[in-house]
């Protein structure tokens, strides 16, 4: 686990890069939320980031999110972003603990979240398999409109945007067409939030309109093999 000083340095380096990307795109810095992806890192490291003033954290796995939310329940203002697809049977772990769900892609999950959510609608982003990768979760672009209509019919959920999880690439510009396509689709559907961009390509995502970027490695360092 990295030290608090290293974490502070990483956070300010990422912050400077976001500010530069926003300036270049002519966007206000406040239009982009940095979600610090903490999956597989221990709760103590998340607590250090919270002590440094960071509030938005992303987790992929439902049980891990539930456990960390419990361990860090005293951290005022901390917001959990569930960023990975979930099985219907595990949706209950997110229904209460998540502030935003970035990976909605199955009706069974939407129904389960809708049934179990209390205390305000859960903002959801629909995950789009924008590059059509066989190994990846997400809706085909052509399926999004129909699925959105189904989600909009459910209580306790609010569809707010789209999430793109394009391929991992060395050259961040490679994913621009995917980010642009996702942004166009969101606009055409009246959705304002766009979750896209990771350590390897978040500047390109900001240039294409990302409102939520999901950055892990650049903040917390390499992920340990086990949680
Ligand atoms: C792990 C993960 C990230 C963060 O990736 P980094 O390359 O560490 O920034 C972002 N989004 C999702 C969905 C992830 O699973």
JSON list of C-alpha atoms and ligand atoms in Angstrom, two decimals:
[
{"chain": "A", "resi": 1, "resn": "UNK", "atom": "CA", "xyz": [0.00, 0.00, 0.00]},
{"chain": "A", "resi": 2, "resn": "UNK", "atom": "CA", "xyz": [1.32, 3.46, -0.88]},
{"chain": "A", "resi": 3, "resn": "UNK", "atom": "CA", "xyz": [1.90, 6.11, 1.79]},
{"chain": "A", "resi": 4, "resn": "UNK", "atom": "CA", "xyz": [-0.37, 9.05, 2.49]},
{"chain": "A", "resi": 5, "resn": "UNK", "atom": "CA", "xyz": [2.23, 11.40, 0.98]},
{"chain": "A", "resi": 6, "resn": "UNK", "atom": "CA", "xyz": [2.40, 9.35, -2.21]},
{"chain": "A", "resi": 7, "resn": "UNK", "atom": "CA", "xyz": [-1.38, 9.27, -2.34]},
{"chain": "A", "resi": 8, "resn": "UNK", "atom": "CA", "xyz": [-1.57, 13.04, -1.92]},
{"chain": "A", "resi": 9, "resn": "UNK", "atom": "CA", "xyz": [0.99, 13.51, -4.70]},
{"chain": "A", "resi": 10, "resn": "UNK", "atom": "CA", "xyz": [-0.91, 11.14, -7.01]},
{"chain": "A", "resi": 11, "resn": "UNK", "atom": "CA", "xyz": [-4.21, 12.88, -6.33]},
{"chain": "A", "resi": 12, "resn": "UNK", "atom": "CA", "xyz": [-2.79, 16.29, -7.09]},
{"chain": "A", "resi": 13, "resn": "UNK", "atom": "CA", "xyz": [-1.07, 15.04, -10.24]},
{"chain": "A", "resi": 14, "resn": "UNK", "atom": "CA", "xyz": [-4.35, 13.56, -11.51]},
{"chain": "A", "resi": 15, "resn": "UNK", "atom": "CA", "xyz": [-6.18, 16.72, -10.47]},
{"chain": "A", "resi": 16, "resn": "UNK", "atom": "CA", "xyz": [-3.73, 18.84, -12.47]},
{"chain": "A", "resi": 17, "resn": "UNK", "atom": "CA", "xyz": [-4.22, 16.63, -15.52]},
{"chain": "A", "resi": 18, "resn": "UNK", "atom": "CA", "xyz": [-8.02, 16.90, -15.24]},
{"chain": "A", "resi": 19, "resn": "UNK", "atom": "CA", "xyz": [-7.82, 20.67, -14.87]},
{"chain": "A", "resi": 20, "resn": "UNK", "atom": "CA", "xyz": [-5.60, 20.87, -17.97]},
{"chain": "A", "resi": 21, "resn": "UNK", "atom": "CA", "xyz": [-7.92, 18.60, -19.98]},
{"chain": "A", "resi": 22, "resn": "UNK", "atom": "CA", "xyz": [-10.95, 20.69, -18.94]},
{"chain": "A", "resi": 23, "resn": "UNK", "atom": "CA", "xyz": [-9.18, 23.94, -19.84]},
{"chain": "A", "resi": 24, "resn": "UNK", "atom": "CA", "xyz": [-8.21, 22.54, -23.24]},
{"chain": "A", "resi": 25, "resn": "UNK", "atom": "CA", "xyz": [-11.80, 21.45, -23.88]},
{"chain": "A", "resi": 26, "resn": "UNK", "atom": "CA", "xyz": [-13.21, 24.78, -22.67]},
{"chain": "A", "resi": 27, "resn": "UNK", "atom": "CA", "xyz": [-15.15, 23.03, -19.91]},
{"chain": "A", "resi": 28, "resn": "UNK", "atom": "CA", "xyz": [-15.44, 24.09, -16.28]},
{"chain": "A", "resi": 29, "resn": "UNK", "atom": "CA", "xyz": [-13.46, 21.85, -13.93]},
{"chain": "A", "resi": 30, "resn": "UNK", "atom": "CA", "xyz": [-16.62, 21.28, -11.90]},
{"chain": "A", "resi": 31, "resn": "UNK", "atom": "CA", "xyz": [-18.24, 19.52, -14.87]},
{"chain": "A", "resi": 32, "resn": "UNK", "atom": "CA", "xyz": [-16.07, 16.44, -14.30]},
{"chain": "A", "resi": 33, "resn": "UNK", "atom": "CA", "xyz": [-16.23, 14.22, -11.21]},
{"chain": "A", "resi": 34, "resn": "UNK", "atom": "CA", "xyz": [-13.15, 12.17, -10.44]},
{"chain": "A", "resi": 35, "resn": "UNK", "atom": "CA", "xyz": [-14.20, 8.73, -9.22]},
{"chain": "A", "resi": 36, "resn": "UNK", "atom": "CA", "xyz": [-11.21, 7.14, -7.47]},
{"chain": "A", "resi": 37, "resn": "UNK", "atom": "CA", "xyz": [-11.42, 3.43, -8.30]},
{"chain": "A", "resi": 38, "resn": "UNK", "atom": "CA", "xyz": [-10.44, 1.63, -5.11]},
{"chain": "A", "resi": 39, "resn": "UNK", "atom": "CA", "xyz": [-11.29, -1.97, -5.99]},
{"chain": "A", "resi": 40, "resn": "UNK", "atom": "CA", "xyz": [-8.95, -4.53, -4.40]},
{"chain": "A", "resi": 41, "resn": "UNK", "atom": "CA", "xyz": [-7.29, -1.85, -2.28]},
{"chain": "A", "resi": 42, "resn": "UNK", "atom": "CA", "xyz": [-7.83, -2.00, 1.50]},
{"chain": "A", "resi": 43, "resn": "UNK", "atom": "CA", "xyz": [-10.30, 0.28, 3.30]},
{"chain": "A", "resi": 44, "resn": "UNK", "atom": "CA", "xyz": [-7.39, 1.96, 5.13]},
{"chain": "A", "resi": 45, "resn": "UNK", "atom": "CA", "xyz": [-6.14, 3.38, 1.84]},
{"chain": "A", "resi": 46, "resn": "UNK", "atom": "CA", "xyz": [-9.59, 4.72, 0.99]},
{"chain": "A", "resi": 47, "resn": "UNK", "atom": "CA", "xyz": [-9.73, 6.30, 4.43]},
{"chain": "A", "resi": 48, "resn": "UNK", "atom": "CA", "xyz": [-6.45, 8.10, 3.76]},
{"chain": "A", "resi": 49, "resn": "UNK", "atom": "CA", "xyz": [-7.86, 9.51, 0.51]},
{"chain": "A", "resi": 50, "resn": "UNK", "atom": "CA", "xyz": [-10.99, 10.61, 2.36]},
{"chain": "A", "resi": 51, "resn": "UNK", "atom": "CA", "xyz": [-8.81, 12.34, 4.98]},
{"chain": "A", "resi": 52, "resn": "UNK", "atom": "CA", "xyz": [-7.16, 14.16, 2.09]},
{"chain": "A", "resi": 53, "resn": "UNK", "atom": "CA", "xyz": [-10.59, 15.43, 1.08]},
{"chain": "A", "resi": 54, "resn": "UNK", "atom": "CA", "xyz": [-11.55, 13.02, -1.68]},
{"chain": "A", "resi": 55, "resn": "UNK", "atom": "CA", "xyz": [-15.17, 11.87, -1.54]},
{"chain": "A", "resi": 56, "resn": "UNK", "atom": "CA", "xyz": [-16.02, 9.79, -4.65]},
{"chain": "A", "resi": 57, "resn": "UNK", "atom": "CA", "xyz": [-14.87, 6.16, -4.78]},
{"chain": "A", "resi": 58, "resn": "UNK", "atom": "CA", "xyz": [-15.56, 3.42, -7.30]},
{"chain": "A", "resi": 59, "resn": "UNK", "atom": "CA", "xyz": [-15.89, -0.29, -6.60]},
{"chain": "A", "resi": 60, "resn": "UNK", "atom": "CA", "xyz": [-16.50, -3.11, -9.06]},
{"chain": "A", "resi": 61, "resn": "UNK", "atom": "CA", "xyz": [-17.73, -5.93, -6.88]},
{"chain": "A", "resi": 62, "resn": "UNK", "atom": "CA", "xyz": [-21.00, -5.74, -4.97]},
{"chain": "A", "resi": 63, "resn": "UNK", "atom": "CA", "xyz": [-19.88, -7.56, -1.82]},
{"chain": "A", "resi": 64, "resn": "UNK", "atom": "CA", "xyz": [-16.61, -5.67, -1.67]},
{"chain": "A", "resi": 65, "resn": "UNK", "atom": "CA", "xyz": [-18.53, -2.40, -1.92]},
{"chain": "A", "resi": 66, "resn": "UNK", "atom": "CA", "xyz": [-20.92, -3.49, 0.83]},
{"chain": "A", "resi": 67, "resn": "UNK", "atom": "CA", "xyz": [-18.04, -4.49, 3.14]},
{"chain": "A", "resi": 68, "resn": "UNK", "atom": "CA", "xyz": [-16.09, -1.29, 2.53]},
{"chain": "A", "resi": 69, "resn": "UNK", "atom": "CA", "xyz": [-19.18, 0.86, 2.98]},
{"chain": "A", "resi": 70, "resn": "UNK", "atom": "CA", "xyz": [-19.62, -0.80, 6.36]},
{"chain": "A", "resi": 71, "resn": "UNK", "atom": "CA", "xyz": [-15.95, -0.39, 7.33]},
{"chain": "A", "resi": 72, "resn": "UNK", "atom": "CA", "xyz": [-15.99, 3.29, 6.33]},
{"chain": "A", "resi": 73, "resn": "UNK", "atom": "CA", "xyz": [-19.50, 4.22, 7.42]},
{"chain": "A", "resi": 74, "resn": "UNK", "atom": "CA", "xyz": [-18.07, 6.93, 9.69]},
{"chain": "A", "resi": 75, "resn": "UNK", "atom": "CA", "xyz": [-16.49, 8.80, 6.74]},
{"chain": "A", "resi": 76, "resn": "UNK", "atom": "CA", "xyz": [-18.86, 11.74, 6.34]},
{"chain": "A", "resi": 77, "resn": "UNK", "atom": "CA", "xyz": [-19.76, 12.67, 2.79]},
{"chain": "A", "resi": 78, "resn": "UNK", "atom": "CA", "xyz": [-18.12, 9.65, 1.19]},
{"chain": "A", "resi": 79, "resn": "UNK", "atom": "CA", "xyz": [-19.96, 8.54, -1.98]},
{"chain": "A", "resi": 80, "resn": "UNK", "atom": "CA", "xyz": [-19.78, 5.03, -3.41]},
{"chain": "A", "resi": 81, "resn": "UNK", "atom": "CA", "xyz": [-19.94, 4.52, -7.15]},
{"chain": "A", "resi": 82, "resn": "UNK", "atom": "CA", "xyz": [-20.74, 0.95, -8.17]},
{"chain": "A", "resi": 83, "resn": "UNK", "atom": "CA", "xyz": [-18.90, 0.68, -11.48]},
{"chain": "A", "resi": 84, "resn": "UNK", "atom": "CA", "xyz": [-19.09, -3.02, -12.35]},
{"chain": "A", "resi": 85, "resn": "UNK", "atom": "CA", "xyz": [-22.00, -5.11, -13.63]},
{"chain": "A", "resi": 86, "resn": "UNK", "atom": "CA", "xyz": [-23.74, -7.09, -10.92]},
{"chain": "A", "resi": 87, "resn": "UNK", "atom": "CA", "xyz": [-25.66, -10.36, -10.71]},
{"chain": "A", "resi": 88, "resn": "UNK", "atom": "CA", "xyz": [-29.35, -9.97, -9.84]},
{"chain": "A", "resi": 89, "resn": "UNK", "atom": "CA", "xyz": [-28.82, -11.89, -6.59]},
{"chain": "A", "resi": 90, "resn": "UNK", "atom": "CA", "xyz": [-26.11, -9.42, -5.52]},
{"chain": "A", "resi": 91, "resn": "UNK", "atom": "CA", "xyz": [-27.99, -6.26, -6.45]},
{"chain": "A", "resi": 92, "resn": "UNK", "atom": "CA", "xyz": [-29.26, -6.00, -2.88]},
{"chain": "A", "resi": 93, "resn": "UNK", "atom": "CA", "xyz": [-25.74, -5.13, -1.72]},
{"chain": "A", "resi": 94, "resn": "UNK", "atom": "CA", "xyz": [-25.77, -2.06, -3.93]},
{"chain": "A", "resi": 95, "resn": "UNK", "atom": "CA", "xyz": [-29.34, -0.97, -3.42]},
{"chain": "A", "resi": 96, "resn": "UNK", "atom": "CA", "xyz": [-28.60, 0.81, -0.17]},
{"chain": "A", "resi": 97, "resn": "UNK", "atom": "CA", "xyz": [-24.85, 1.48, -0.23]},
{"chain": "A", "resi": 98, "resn": "UNK", "atom": "CA", "xyz": [-24.37, 2.89, -3.75]},
{"chain": "A", "resi": 99, "resn": "UNK", "atom": "CA", "xyz": [-24.81, 6.56, -4.55]},
{"chain": "A", "resi": 100, "resn": "UNK", "atom": "CA", "xyz": [-24.51, 6.01, -8.29]},
{"chain": "A", "resi": 101, "resn": "UNK", "atom": "CA", "xyz": [-24.62, 2.81, -10.34]},
{"chain": "A", "resi": 102, "resn": "UNK", "atom": "CA", "xyz": [-22.53, 3.01, -13.51]},
{"chain": "A", "resi": 103, "resn": "UNK", "atom": "CA", "xyz": [-23.12, -0.43, -14.99]},
{"chain": "A", "resi": 104, "resn": "UNK", "atom": "CA", "xyz": [-26.81, -1.10, -15.48]},
{"chain": "A", "resi": 105, "resn": "UNK", "atom": "CA", "xyz": [-27.30, -3.52, -18.36]},
{"chain": "A", "resi": 106, "resn": "UNK", "atom": "CA", "xyz": [-29.84, -6.16, -17.31]},
{"chain": "A", "resi": 107, "resn": "UNK", "atom": "CA", "xyz": [-33.54, -5.78, -16.65]},
{"chain": "A", "resi": 108, "resn": "UNK", "atom": "CA", "xyz": [-33.43, -8.31, -13.78]},
{"chain": "A", "resi": 109, "resn": "UNK", "atom": "CA", "xyz": [-30.86, -6.15, -12.02]},
{"chain": "A", "resi": 110, "resn": "UNK", "atom": "CA", "xyz": [-32.88, -2.98, -12.62]},
{"chain": "A", "resi": 111, "resn": "UNK", "atom": "CA", "xyz": [-35.98, -4.67, -11.20]},
{"chain": "A", "resi": 112, "resn": "UNK", "atom": "CA", "xyz": [-34.13, -5.94, -8.15]},
{"chain": "A", "resi": 113, "resn": "UNK", "atom": "CA", "xyz": [-32.57, -2.53, -7.46]},
{"chain": "A", "resi": 114, "resn": "UNK", "atom": "CA", "xyz": [-35.94, -0.87, -7.94]},
{"chain": "A", "resi": 115, "resn": "UNK", "atom": "CA", "xyz": [-37.55, -3.25, -5.44]},
{"chain": "A", "resi": 116, "resn": "UNK", "atom": "CA", "xyz": [-34.88, -2.85, -2.80]},
{"chain": "A", "resi": 117, "resn": "UNK", "atom": "CA", "xyz": [-33.89, 0.81, -3.07]},
{"chain": "A", "resi": 118, "resn": "UNK", "atom": "CA", "xyz": [-35.10, 3.02, -0.26]},
{"chain": "A", "resi": 119, "resn": "UNK", "atom": "CA", "xyz": [-34.38, 6.65, 0.54]},
{"chain": "A", "resi": 120, "resn": "UNK", "atom": "CA", "xyz": [-34.36, 8.33, -2.87]},
{"chain": "A", "resi": 121, "resn": "UNK", "atom": "CA", "xyz": [-34.01, 7.18, -6.46]},
{"chain": "A", "resi": 122, "resn": "UNK", "atom": "CA", "xyz": [-30.69, 5.54, -7.34]},
{"chain": "A", "resi": 123, "resn": "UNK", "atom": "CA", "xyz": [-29.01, 7.41, -10.22]},
{"chain": "A", "resi": 124, "resn": "UNK", "atom": "CA", "xyz": [-28.06, 4.83, -12.86]},
{"chain": "A", "resi": 125, "resn": "UNK", "atom": "CA", "xyz": [-25.93, 4.89, -15.98]},
{"chain": "A", "resi": 126, "resn": "UNK", "atom": "CA", "xyz": [-26.51, 2.29, -18.67]},
{"chain": "A", "resi": 127, "resn": "UNK", "atom": "CA", "xyz": [-23.37, 0.44, -19.69]},
{"chain": "A", "resi": 128, "resn": "UNK", "atom": "CA", "xyz": [-22.77, 0.34, -23.41]},
{"chain": "A", "resi": 129, "resn": "UNK", "atom": "CA", "xyz": [-20.46, -2.18, -25.04]},
{"chain": "A", "resi": 130, "resn": "UNK", "atom": "CA", "xyz": [-19.44, 0.49, -27.45]},
{"chain": "A", "resi": 131, "resn": "UNK", "atom": "CA", "xyz": [-16.67, -1.41, -29.22]},
{"chain": "A", "resi": 132, "resn": "UNK", "atom": "CA", "xyz": [-18.76, -4.59, -29.51]},
{"chain": "A", "resi": 133, "resn": "UNK", "atom": "CA", "xyz": [-16.22, -6.67, -27.60]},
{"chain": "A", "resi": 134, "resn": "UNK", "atom": "CA", "xyz": [-17.34, -10.27, -27.11]},
{"chain": "A", "resi": 135, "resn": "UNK", "atom": "CA", "xyz": [-15.69, -10.53, -23.69]},
{"chain": "A", "resi": 136, "resn": "UNK", "atom": "CA", "xyz": [-17.32, -7.43, -22.25]},
{"chain": "A", "resi": 137, "resn": "UNK", "atom": "CA", "xyz": [-20.58, -6.74, -20.53]},
{"chain": "A", "resi": 138, "resn": "UNK", "atom": "CA", "xyz": [-22.87, -3.99, -21.67]},
{"chain": "A", "resi": 139, "resn": "UNK", "atom": "CA", "xyz": [-25.69, -3.25, -24.07]},
{"chain": "A", "resi": 140, "resn": "UNK", "atom": "CA", "xyz": [-25.22, -3.08, -27.79]},
{"chain": "A", "resi": 141, "resn": "UNK", "atom": "CA", "xyz": [-25.75, 0.55, -28.86]},
{"chain": "A", "resi": 142, "resn": "UNK", "atom": "CA", "xyz": [-28.93, -0.46, -30.73]},
{"chain": "A", "resi": 143, "resn": "UNK", "atom": "CA", "xyz": [-30.40, -1.97, -27.52]},
{"chain": "A", "resi": 144, "resn": "UNK", "atom": "CA", "xyz": [-29.95, 1.10, -25.37]},
{"chain": "A", "resi": 145, "resn": "UNK", "atom": "CA", "xyz": [-33.10, 2.99, -26.30]},
{"chain": "A", "resi": 146, "resn": "UNK", "atom": "CA", "xyz": [-35.43, 0.06, -25.59]},
{"chain": "A", "resi": 147, "resn": "UNK", "atom": "CA", "xyz": [-33.71, -0.78, -22.33]},
{"chain": "A", "resi": 148, "resn": "UNK", "atom": "CA", "xyz": [-33.83, 2.86, -21.26]},
{"chain": "A", "resi": 149, "resn": "UNK", "atom": "CA", "xyz": [-37.60, 2.91, -21.74]},
{"chain": "A", "resi": 150, "resn": "UNK", "atom": "CA", "xyz": [-37.90, -0.15, -19.47]},
{"chain": "A", "resi": 151, "resn": "UNK", "atom": "CA", "xyz": [-35.70, 1.41, -16.79]},
{"chain": "A", "resi": 152, "resn": "UNK", "atom": "CA", "xyz": [-37.66, 4.64, -16.93]},
{"chain": "A", "resi": 153, "resn": "UNK", "atom": "CA", "xyz": [-40.79, 2.65, -16.10]},
{"chain": "A", "resi": 154, "resn": "UNK", "atom": "CA", "xyz": [-39.35, 1.45, -12.78]},
{"chain": "A", "resi": 155, "resn": "UNK", "atom": "CA", "xyz": [-39.72, 3.29, -9.47]},
{"chain": "A", "resi": 156, "resn": "UNK", "atom": "CA", "xyz": [-36.71, 4.20, -7.31]},
{"chain": "A", "resi": 157, "resn": "UNK", "atom": "CA", "xyz": [-34.30, 4.33, -10.25]},
{"chain": "A", "resi": 158, "resn": "UNK", "atom": "CA", "xyz": [-33.30, 7.35, -12.26]},
{"chain": "A", "resi": 159, "resn": "UNK", "atom": "CA", "xyz": [-31.55, 6.80, -15.58]},
{"chain": "A", "resi": 160, "resn": "UNK", "atom": "CA", "xyz": [-29.05, 9.66, -15.85]},
{"chain": "A", "resi": 161, "resn": "UNK", "atom": "CA", "xyz": [-26.43, 8.63, -18.35]},
{"chain": "A", "resi": 162, "resn": "UNK", "atom": "CA", "xyz": [-24.30, 6.14, -20.22]},
{"chain": "A", "resi": 163, "resn": "UNK", "atom": "CA", "xyz": [-21.08, 4.37, -19.32]},
{"chain": "A", "resi": 164, "resn": "UNK", "atom": "CA", "xyz": [-18.50, 3.37, -21.89]},
{"chain": "A", "resi": 165, "resn": "UNK", "atom": "CA", "xyz": [-15.85, 0.77, -21.13]},
{"chain": "A", "resi": 166, "resn": "UNK", "atom": "CA", "xyz": [-13.84, 0.62, -24.35]},
{"chain": "A", "resi": 167, "resn": "UNK", "atom": "CA", "xyz": [-10.73, -1.53, -24.81]},
{"chain": "A", "resi": 168, "resn": "UNK", "atom": "CA", "xyz": [-7.58, -0.92, -22.83]},
{"chain": "A", "resi": 169, "resn": "UNK", "atom": "CA", "xyz": [-5.20, 0.92, -25.11]},
{"chain": "A", "resi": 170, "resn": "UNK", "atom": "CA", "xyz": [-1.68, 2.33, -24.98]},
{"chain": "A", "resi": 171, "resn": "UNK", "atom": "CA", "xyz": [-2.53, 5.35, -27.09]},
{"chain": "A", "resi": 172, "resn": "UNK", "atom": "CA", "xyz": [-5.38, 7.23, -25.39]},
{"chain": "A", "resi": 173, "resn": "UNK", "atom": "CA", "xyz": [-6.50, 8.76, -28.68]},
{"chain": "A", "resi": 174, "resn": "UNK", "atom": "CA", "xyz": [-7.44, 5.30, -29.99]},
{"chain": "A", "resi": 175, "resn": "UNK", "atom": "CA", "xyz": [-10.62, 5.32, -27.92]},
{"chain": "A", "resi": 176, "resn": "UNK", "atom": "CA", "xyz": [-11.83, 8.73, -29.01]},
{"chain": "A", "resi": 177, "resn": "UNK", "atom": "CA", "xyz": [-14.26, 7.41, -31.63]},
{"chain": "A", "resi": 178, "resn": "UNK", "atom": "CA", "xyz": [-15.83, 5.19, -28.94]},
{"chain": "A", "resi": 179, "resn": "UNK", "atom": "CA", "xyz": [-16.11, 8.10, -26.52]},
{"chain": "A", "resi": 180, "resn": "UNK", "atom": "CA", "xyz": [-17.59, 10.31, -29.23]},
{"chain": "A", "resi": 181, "resn": "UNK", "atom": "CA", "xyz": [-20.12, 7.66, -30.23]},
{"chain": "A", "resi": 182, "resn": "UNK", "atom": "CA", "xyz": [-21.19, 7.21, -26.60]},
{"chain": "A", "resi": 183, "resn": "UNK", "atom": "CA", "xyz": [-21.56, 10.96, -26.16]},
{"chain": "A", "resi": 184, "resn": "UNK", "atom": "CA", "xyz": [-23.72, 11.23, -29.30]},
{"chain": "A", "resi": 185, "resn": "UNK", "atom": "CA", "xyz": [-25.91, 8.37, -28.15]},
{"chain": "A", "resi": 186, "resn": "UNK", "atom": "CA", "xyz": [-26.41, 9.97, -24.71]},
{"chain": "A", "resi": 187, "resn": "UNK", "atom": "CA", "xyz": [-27.34, 13.29, -26.27]},
{"chain": "A", "resi": 188, "resn": "UNK", "atom": "CA", "xyz": [-29.83, 11.66, -28.61]},
{"chain": "A", "resi": 189, "resn": "UNK", "atom": "CA", "xyz": [-31.51, 9.98, -25.63]},
{"chain": "A", "resi": 190, "resn": "UNK", "atom": "CA", "xyz": [-31.59, 13.08, -23.43]},
{"chain": "A", "resi": 191, "resn": "UNK", "atom": "CA", "xyz": [-29.08, 11.67, -20.92]},
{"chain": "A", "resi": 192, "resn": "UNK", "atom": "CA", "xyz": [-26.66, 14.16, -19.37]},
{"chain": "A", "resi": 193, "resn": "UNK", "atom": "CA", "xyz": [-24.10, 11.99, -17.58]},
{"chain": "A", "resi": 194, "resn": "UNK", "atom": "CA", "xyz": [-21.20, 10.21, -19.28]},
{"chain": "A", "resi": 195, "resn": "UNK", "atom": "CA", "xyz": [-18.97, 7.84, -17.32]},
{"chain": "A", "resi": 196, "resn": "UNK", "atom": "CA", "xyz": [-15.91, 7.22, -19.44]},
{"chain": "A", "resi": 197, "resn": "UNK", "atom": "CA", "xyz": [-12.14, 7.35, -19.20]},
{"chain": "A", "resi": 198, "resn": "UNK", "atom": "CA", "xyz": [-9.69, 5.49, -16.96]},
{"chain": "A", "resi": 199, "resn": "UNK", "atom": "CA", "xyz": [-6.02, 5.96, -16.08]},
{"chain": "A", "resi": 200, "resn": "UNK", "atom": "CA", "xyz": [-5.00, 5.18, -19.66]},
{"chain": "A", "resi": 201, "resn": "UNK", "atom": "CA", "xyz": [-7.38, 7.53, -21.46]},
{"chain": "A", "resi": 202, "resn": "UNK", "atom": "CA", "xyz": [-9.23, 9.96, -19.19]},
{"chain": "A", "resi": 203, "resn": "UNK", "atom": "CA", "xyz": [-7.97, 13.09, -20.91]},
{"chain": "A", "resi": 204, "resn": "UNK", "atom": "CA", "xyz": [-9.39, 11.94, -24.24]},
{"chain": "A", "resi": 205, "resn": "UNK", "atom": "CA", "xyz": [-12.66, 11.12, -22.44]},
{"chain": "A", "resi": 206, "resn": "UNK", "atom": "CA", "xyz": [-12.83, 14.63, -20.95]},
{"chain": "A", "resi": 207, "resn": "UNK", "atom": "CA", "xyz": [-12.27, 16.06, -24.42]},
{"chain": "A", "resi": 208, "resn": "UNK", "atom": "CA", "xyz": [-15.29, 14.04, -25.59]},
{"chain": "A", "resi": 209, "resn": "UNK", "atom": "CA", "xyz": [-17.60, 15.17, -22.79]},
{"chain": "A", "resi": 210, "resn": "UNK", "atom": "CA", "xyz": [-17.07, 12.72, -19.87]},
{"chain": "A", "resi": 211, "resn": "UNK", "atom": "CA", "xyz": [-18.75, 13.94, -16.67]},
{"chain": "A", "resi": 212, "resn": "UNK", "atom": "CA", "xyz": [-17.50, 11.05, -14.52]},
{"chain": "A", "resi": 213, "resn": "UNK", "atom": "CA", "xyz": [-14.04, 9.58, -14.98]},
{"chain": "A", "resi": 214, "resn": "UNK", "atom": "CA", "xyz": [-12.98, 6.35, -13.28]},
{"chain": "A", "resi": 215, "resn": "UNK", "atom": "CA", "xyz": [-9.32, 6.45, -12.33]},
{"chain": "A", "resi": 216, "resn": "UNK", "atom": "CA", "xyz": [-7.67, 3.74, -10.23]},
{"chain": "A", "resi": 217, "resn": "UNK", "atom": "CA", "xyz": [-4.01, 3.05, -10.92]},
{"chain": "A", "resi": 218, "resn": "UNK", "atom": "CA", "xyz": [-2.90, 6.68, -11.30]},
{"chain": "A", "resi": 219, "resn": "UNK", "atom": "CA", "xyz": [-4.26, 7.39, -7.80]},
{"chain": "A", "resi": 220, "resn": "UNK", "atom": "CA", "xyz": [-3.71, 4.26, -5.73]},
{"chain": "A", "resi": 221, "resn": "UNK", "atom": "CA", "xyz": [-0.88, 2.57, -7.65]},
{"chain": "A", "resi": 222, "resn": "UNK", "atom": "CA", "xyz": [-1.01, -0.99, -8.97]},
{"chain": "A", "resi": 223, "resn": "UNK", "atom": "CA", "xyz": [-3.79, -3.11, -7.52]},
{"chain": "A", "resi": 224, "resn": "UNK", "atom": "CA", "xyz": [-2.75, -5.89, -5.14]},
{"chain": "A", "resi": 225, "resn": "UNK", "atom": "CA", "xyz": [-3.57, -9.43, -6.31]},
{"chain": "A", "resi": 226, "resn": "UNK", "atom": "CA", "xyz": [-5.98, -10.03, -3.42]},
{"chain": "A", "resi": 227, "resn": "UNK", "atom": "CA", "xyz": [-8.24, -7.52, -1.67]},
{"chain": "B", "resi": 1, "resn": "LIG", "atom": "C1", "xyz": [-10.65, -1.03, -12.61]},
{"chain": "B", "resi": 1, "resn": "LIG", "atom": "C2", "xyz": [-11.58, -0.17, -13.36]},
{"chain": "B", "resi": 1, "resn": "LIG", "atom": "C3", "xyz": [-11.26, 1.17, -13.64]},
{"chain": "B", "resi": 1, "resn": "LIG", "atom": "C4", "xyz": [-9.93, 1.80, -13.27]},
{"chain": "B", "resi": 1, "resn": "LIG", "atom": "O1", "xyz": [-8.91, 1.41, -14.12]},
{"chain": "B", "resi": 1, "resn": "LIG", "atom": "P1", "xyz": [-7.44, 2.07, -13.99]},
{"chain": "B", "resi": 1, "resn": "LIG", "atom": "O2", "xyz": [-6.78, 1.64, -15.25]},
{"chain": "B", "resi": 1, "resn": "LIG", "atom": "O3", "xyz": [-6.82, 1.48, -12.77]},
{"chain": "B", "resi": 1, "resn": "LIG", "atom": "O4", "xyz": [-7.61, 3.52, -13.89]},
{"chain": "B", "resi": 1, "resn": "LIG", "atom": "C5", "xyz": [-12.22, 1.94, -14.28]},
{"chain": "B", "resi": 1, "resn": "LIG", "atom": "N1", "xyz": [-13.41, 1.44, -14.64]},
{"chain": "B", "resi": 1, "resn": "LIG", "atom": "C6", "xyz": [-13.74, 0.16, -14.40]},
{"chain": "B", "resi": 1, "resn": "LIG", "atom": "C7", "xyz": [-15.07, -0.33, -14.81]},
{"chain": "B", "resi": 1, "resn": "LIG", "atom": "C8", "xyz": [-12.84, -0.68, -13.76]},
{"chain": "B", "resi": 1, "resn": "LIG", "atom": "O5", "xyz": [-13.17, -1.94, -13.54]}
]
